[in-house]
Short mmCIF file of C-alpha atoms in Angstrom, two decimals:
data_model
loop_
_atom_site.label_atom_id
_atom_site.label_comp_id
_atom_site.label_asym_id
_atom_site.label_seq_id
_atom_site.Cartn_x
_atom_site.Cartn_y
_atom_site.Cartn_z
CA MET A 2 149.86 69.09 103.28
CA LEU A 3 146.12 68.31 102.96
CA ASN A 4 145.80 71.13 105.92
CA ARG A 5 147.56 73.90 103.76
CA ILE A 6 145.19 72.97 100.88
CA LEU A 7 141.98 73.23 102.97
CA LYS A 8 143.40 76.61 104.40
CA LYS A 9 143.71 78.11 100.70
CA ILE A 10 140.38 76.88 99.56
CA LYS A 11 139.04 78.44 102.50
CA ALA A 12 140.86 81.83 101.85
CA ALA A 13 139.67 81.88 98.58
CA VAL A 14 136.04 81.12 99.24
CA ILE A 15 135.94 84.04 102.09
CA VAL A 16 137.72 86.46 99.19
CA ILE A 17 134.75 85.22 96.64
CA VAL A 18 131.94 85.66 99.15
CA GLY A 19 133.05 88.98 100.18
CA VAL A 20 133.58 90.42 96.46
CA GLY A 21 130.21 88.96 96.10
CA ILE A 22 128.73 90.84 98.96
CA LEU A 23 130.43 94.12 98.25
CA GLN A 24 129.12 93.85 94.58
CA SER A 25 125.56 93.27 95.51
CA CYS A 26 125.52 96.75 97.84
CA SER A 27 126.82 98.69 94.82
CA THR A 28 124.16 99.91 92.20
CA VAL A 29 124.92 102.27 89.40
CA LEU A 30 121.96 104.70 88.77
CA PRO A 31 121.21 105.74 85.28
CA ILE A 32 122.18 109.65 86.45
CA SER A 33 126.14 108.22 86.98
CA GLY A 34 128.71 109.79 84.74
CA ASN A 35 131.02 112.83 84.33
CA PHE A 36 128.83 115.99 83.94
CA THR A 37 129.76 119.61 83.16
CA PRO A 38 130.12 121.22 87.09
CA ILE A 39 127.40 124.09 86.71
CA THR A 40 124.39 124.96 88.57
CA PRO A 41 120.91 125.58 87.09
CA ILE A 42 121.71 129.45 87.88
CA GLN A 43 124.87 129.30 86.20
CA ALA A 44 122.83 127.83 83.16
CA GLN A 45 120.78 131.06 82.62
CA ASN A 46 123.31 132.94 80.84
CA GLY A 47 123.12 130.83 78.05
CA GLU A 48 127.03 130.07 77.63
CA PHE A 49 126.50 126.27 78.31
CA PHE A 50 124.10 125.15 75.62
CA GLY A 51 124.33 121.54 74.65
CA LYS A 52 126.56 120.67 77.58
CA GLU A 53 125.33 117.62 79.33
CA VAL A 54 124.58 118.12 82.95
CA ARG A 55 123.08 116.64 85.93
CA PHE A 56 120.32 118.63 88.02
CA GLY A 57 118.12 117.45 90.75
CA GLY A 58 115.77 118.90 93.25
CA THR A 59 112.26 118.82 94.13
CA ILE A 60 109.42 118.60 91.90
CA ILE A 61 107.25 121.98 91.43
CA SER A 62 105.08 120.51 88.83
CA THR A 63 104.78 117.81 86.50
CA ILE A 64 102.79 118.31 83.44
CA PRO A 65 102.49 115.50 80.43
CA GLU A 66 102.35 117.20 77.23
CA GLN A 67 100.40 116.48 74.10
CA ASN A 68 103.44 115.78 71.90
CA ASN A 69 104.77 112.77 73.84
CA GLN A 70 106.67 114.31 76.54
CA THR A 71 106.64 115.50 80.09
CA CYS A 72 107.31 118.92 81.33
CA PHE A 73 109.09 118.90 84.98
CA VAL A 74 109.53 122.45 86.85
CA VAL A 75 111.88 121.56 89.43
CA LEU A 76 113.45 123.57 92.26
CA GLY A 77 117.23 123.06 92.00
CA LEU A 78 119.05 121.66 95.06
CA LYS A 79 122.65 120.51 95.39
CA LEU A 80 123.40 117.08 94.71
CA HIS A 81 125.23 114.52 97.09
CA ASP A 82 128.23 112.49 94.99
CA ASN A 83 125.54 109.85 93.85
CA GLY A 84 123.04 112.37 92.61
CA LYS A 85 120.56 112.50 95.34
CA PRO A 86 119.44 116.09 95.84
CA TYR A 87 119.93 117.83 99.28
CA ARG A 88 117.25 118.32 101.70
CA LYS A 89 115.39 121.29 100.97
CA GLU A 90 116.52 124.28 102.65
CA PRO A 91 117.80 127.82 101.79
CA GLN A 92 121.67 127.13 101.61
CA ASN A 93 121.07 124.12 99.09
CA PHE A 94 119.14 126.32 96.30
CA VAL A 95 120.90 126.20 92.82
CA GLY A 96 118.10 127.90 91.01
CA ARG A 97 115.12 126.50 89.23
CA PHE A 98 114.94 124.49 85.90
CA ILE A 99 112.68 123.12 83.31
CA ALA A 100 113.22 119.24 82.50
CA TYR A 101 111.79 117.76 78.99
CA ALA A 102 111.43 113.94 79.23
CA LYS A 103 110.33 111.84 76.21
CA GLY A 104 106.80 109.94 77.24
CA TYR A 105 104.30 110.34 79.76
CA TYR A 106 105.17 110.50 83.61
CA ASP A 107 102.02 110.39 85.64
CA PRO A 108 101.96 113.61 88.02
CA GLU A 109 100.49 111.34 90.59
CA ILE A 110 103.57 109.22 90.89
CA TYR A 111 106.02 112.28 89.99
CA LYS A 112 104.19 114.62 92.74
CA LYS A 113 104.96 117.97 94.04
CA GLY A 114 107.68 118.06 96.56
CA SER A 115 109.28 114.61 95.10
CA LYS A 116 113.09 114.30 94.83
CA VAL A 117 114.33 113.85 91.51
CA THR A 118 117.83 113.74 89.47
CA PHE A 119 117.92 114.53 85.71
CA VAL A 120 120.61 113.86 83.19
CA GLY A 121 120.66 115.83 79.82
CA LYS A 122 121.69 118.42 77.61
CA ILE A 123 120.92 122.35 78.03
CA MET A 124 118.92 123.16 75.11
CA GLY A 125 118.15 126.62 75.69
CA ILE A 126 116.28 129.22 78.27
CA LYS A 127 112.93 130.06 79.00
CA LYS A 128 111.30 133.36 80.54
CA GLU A 129 108.48 132.48 83.05
CA LYS A 130 106.76 134.59 85.98
CA VAL A 131 107.42 133.09 89.71
CA GLY A 132 104.54 135.45 90.95
CA ASP A 133 105.62 139.01 89.94
CA PHE A 134 109.21 138.20 89.05
CA VAL A 135 110.11 137.20 85.58
CA TYR A 136 112.51 134.12 86.05
CA THR A 137 115.11 132.42 83.56
CA TYR A 138 114.67 128.68 83.59
CA PRO A 139 117.53 126.87 82.19
CA LEU A 140 115.65 124.20 79.79
CA ILE A 141 116.91 120.45 79.84
CA ASP A 142 116.26 117.70 77.56
CA VAL A 143 116.63 114.72 79.41
CA LYS A 144 118.45 111.49 78.54
CA ASN A 145 117.71 109.80 81.81
CA LEU A 146 115.94 110.44 85.39
CA TYR A 147 115.53 108.55 88.56
CA LEU A 148 112.74 109.50 91.07
CA TRP A 149 114.33 108.97 94.59
CA PRO A 150 112.24 106.66 97.17
CA LYS A 151 110.83 108.79 99.64
CA GLN A 152 112.36 108.43 103.10
CA GLU A 153 110.27 109.11 106.20
CA HIS A 154 113.63 110.25 108.22
CA GLU A 155 116.29 111.82 105.76
CA ASN A 156 119.25 112.67 107.60
CA CYS A 157 119.25 110.07 110.74
CA PHE A 158 123.04 109.47 110.93
CA PRO A 159 125.30 110.34 111.45
CA CYS A 160 123.89 113.64 113.37
CA ASN A 161 120.69 111.98 114.59
CA CYS A 162 118.91 115.25 114.18
CA ASN A 163 115.90 113.76 112.53
CA CYS A 164 116.01 110.83 113.90
CA PRO A 165 112.81 109.78 115.80
CA THR A 166 115.08 107.48 118.20
CA TYR A 167 117.01 110.46 119.26
CA SER A 168 114.67 111.37 122.09
CA LEU A 169 114.10 107.40 123.31
CA GLY A 170 115.92 106.57 126.38
CA PRO A 171 119.08 107.68 127.94
CA TRP A 172 121.12 105.93 124.82
CA PRO A 173 119.74 106.73 121.39
CA TYR A 174 122.51 105.07 120.08
CA LEU A 175 121.64 101.76 121.10
CA TYR A 176 118.37 102.08 119.00
#
C-alpha cells in the first residue's frame, strides 16, 4: 500500500517538474498574435490602411525625430512563425517599409543590419527615392517592437551550412 502511494507521488512530481521545465522554455514575445497576412509590397497599394500587421527585417536606418518618436527604415524579410526575420537573401525580400515608434531608440543599439520585428497598424504610404527609383513605403504606427539578439552563426542546424564546426574532423555531428 505504501509502495503504491510512493509511486503515485513520484509520478506526480515527475509530471510537475516536466511541465515546469517545458514552461520555462517557452517565451511569449511582445510581437506574438494574429495579424493580417500581407507583406509590405502588398501594402503599397493603400488597401490595408488601419490593419494590424507584423512586419520585420533588417534595419536600413534609425532616425530619432524631435516629436518624441523614432523612424525606422527597414528592408522587409519573410518571417518565421515566431516573428523572427529570415536571412537577408533575395528570395526572402518582401519589400521595404517605414515604422514609427513612440519614444527614443538609440541608433547605436538599433543599428543598420540589425534584425527587428514590428507589430502595428498601417497608417499610410510615403514615396521616397531609393537611388533614382521612387519607392512607395507603407508606414507603420508601431505598437510593439522586438530587436533580435545578434547570432554569430544563424543557420547551424539542421543543415550545418554556416556552422563553424562543420569542417572540423571527420564527424561534424559530434561537436
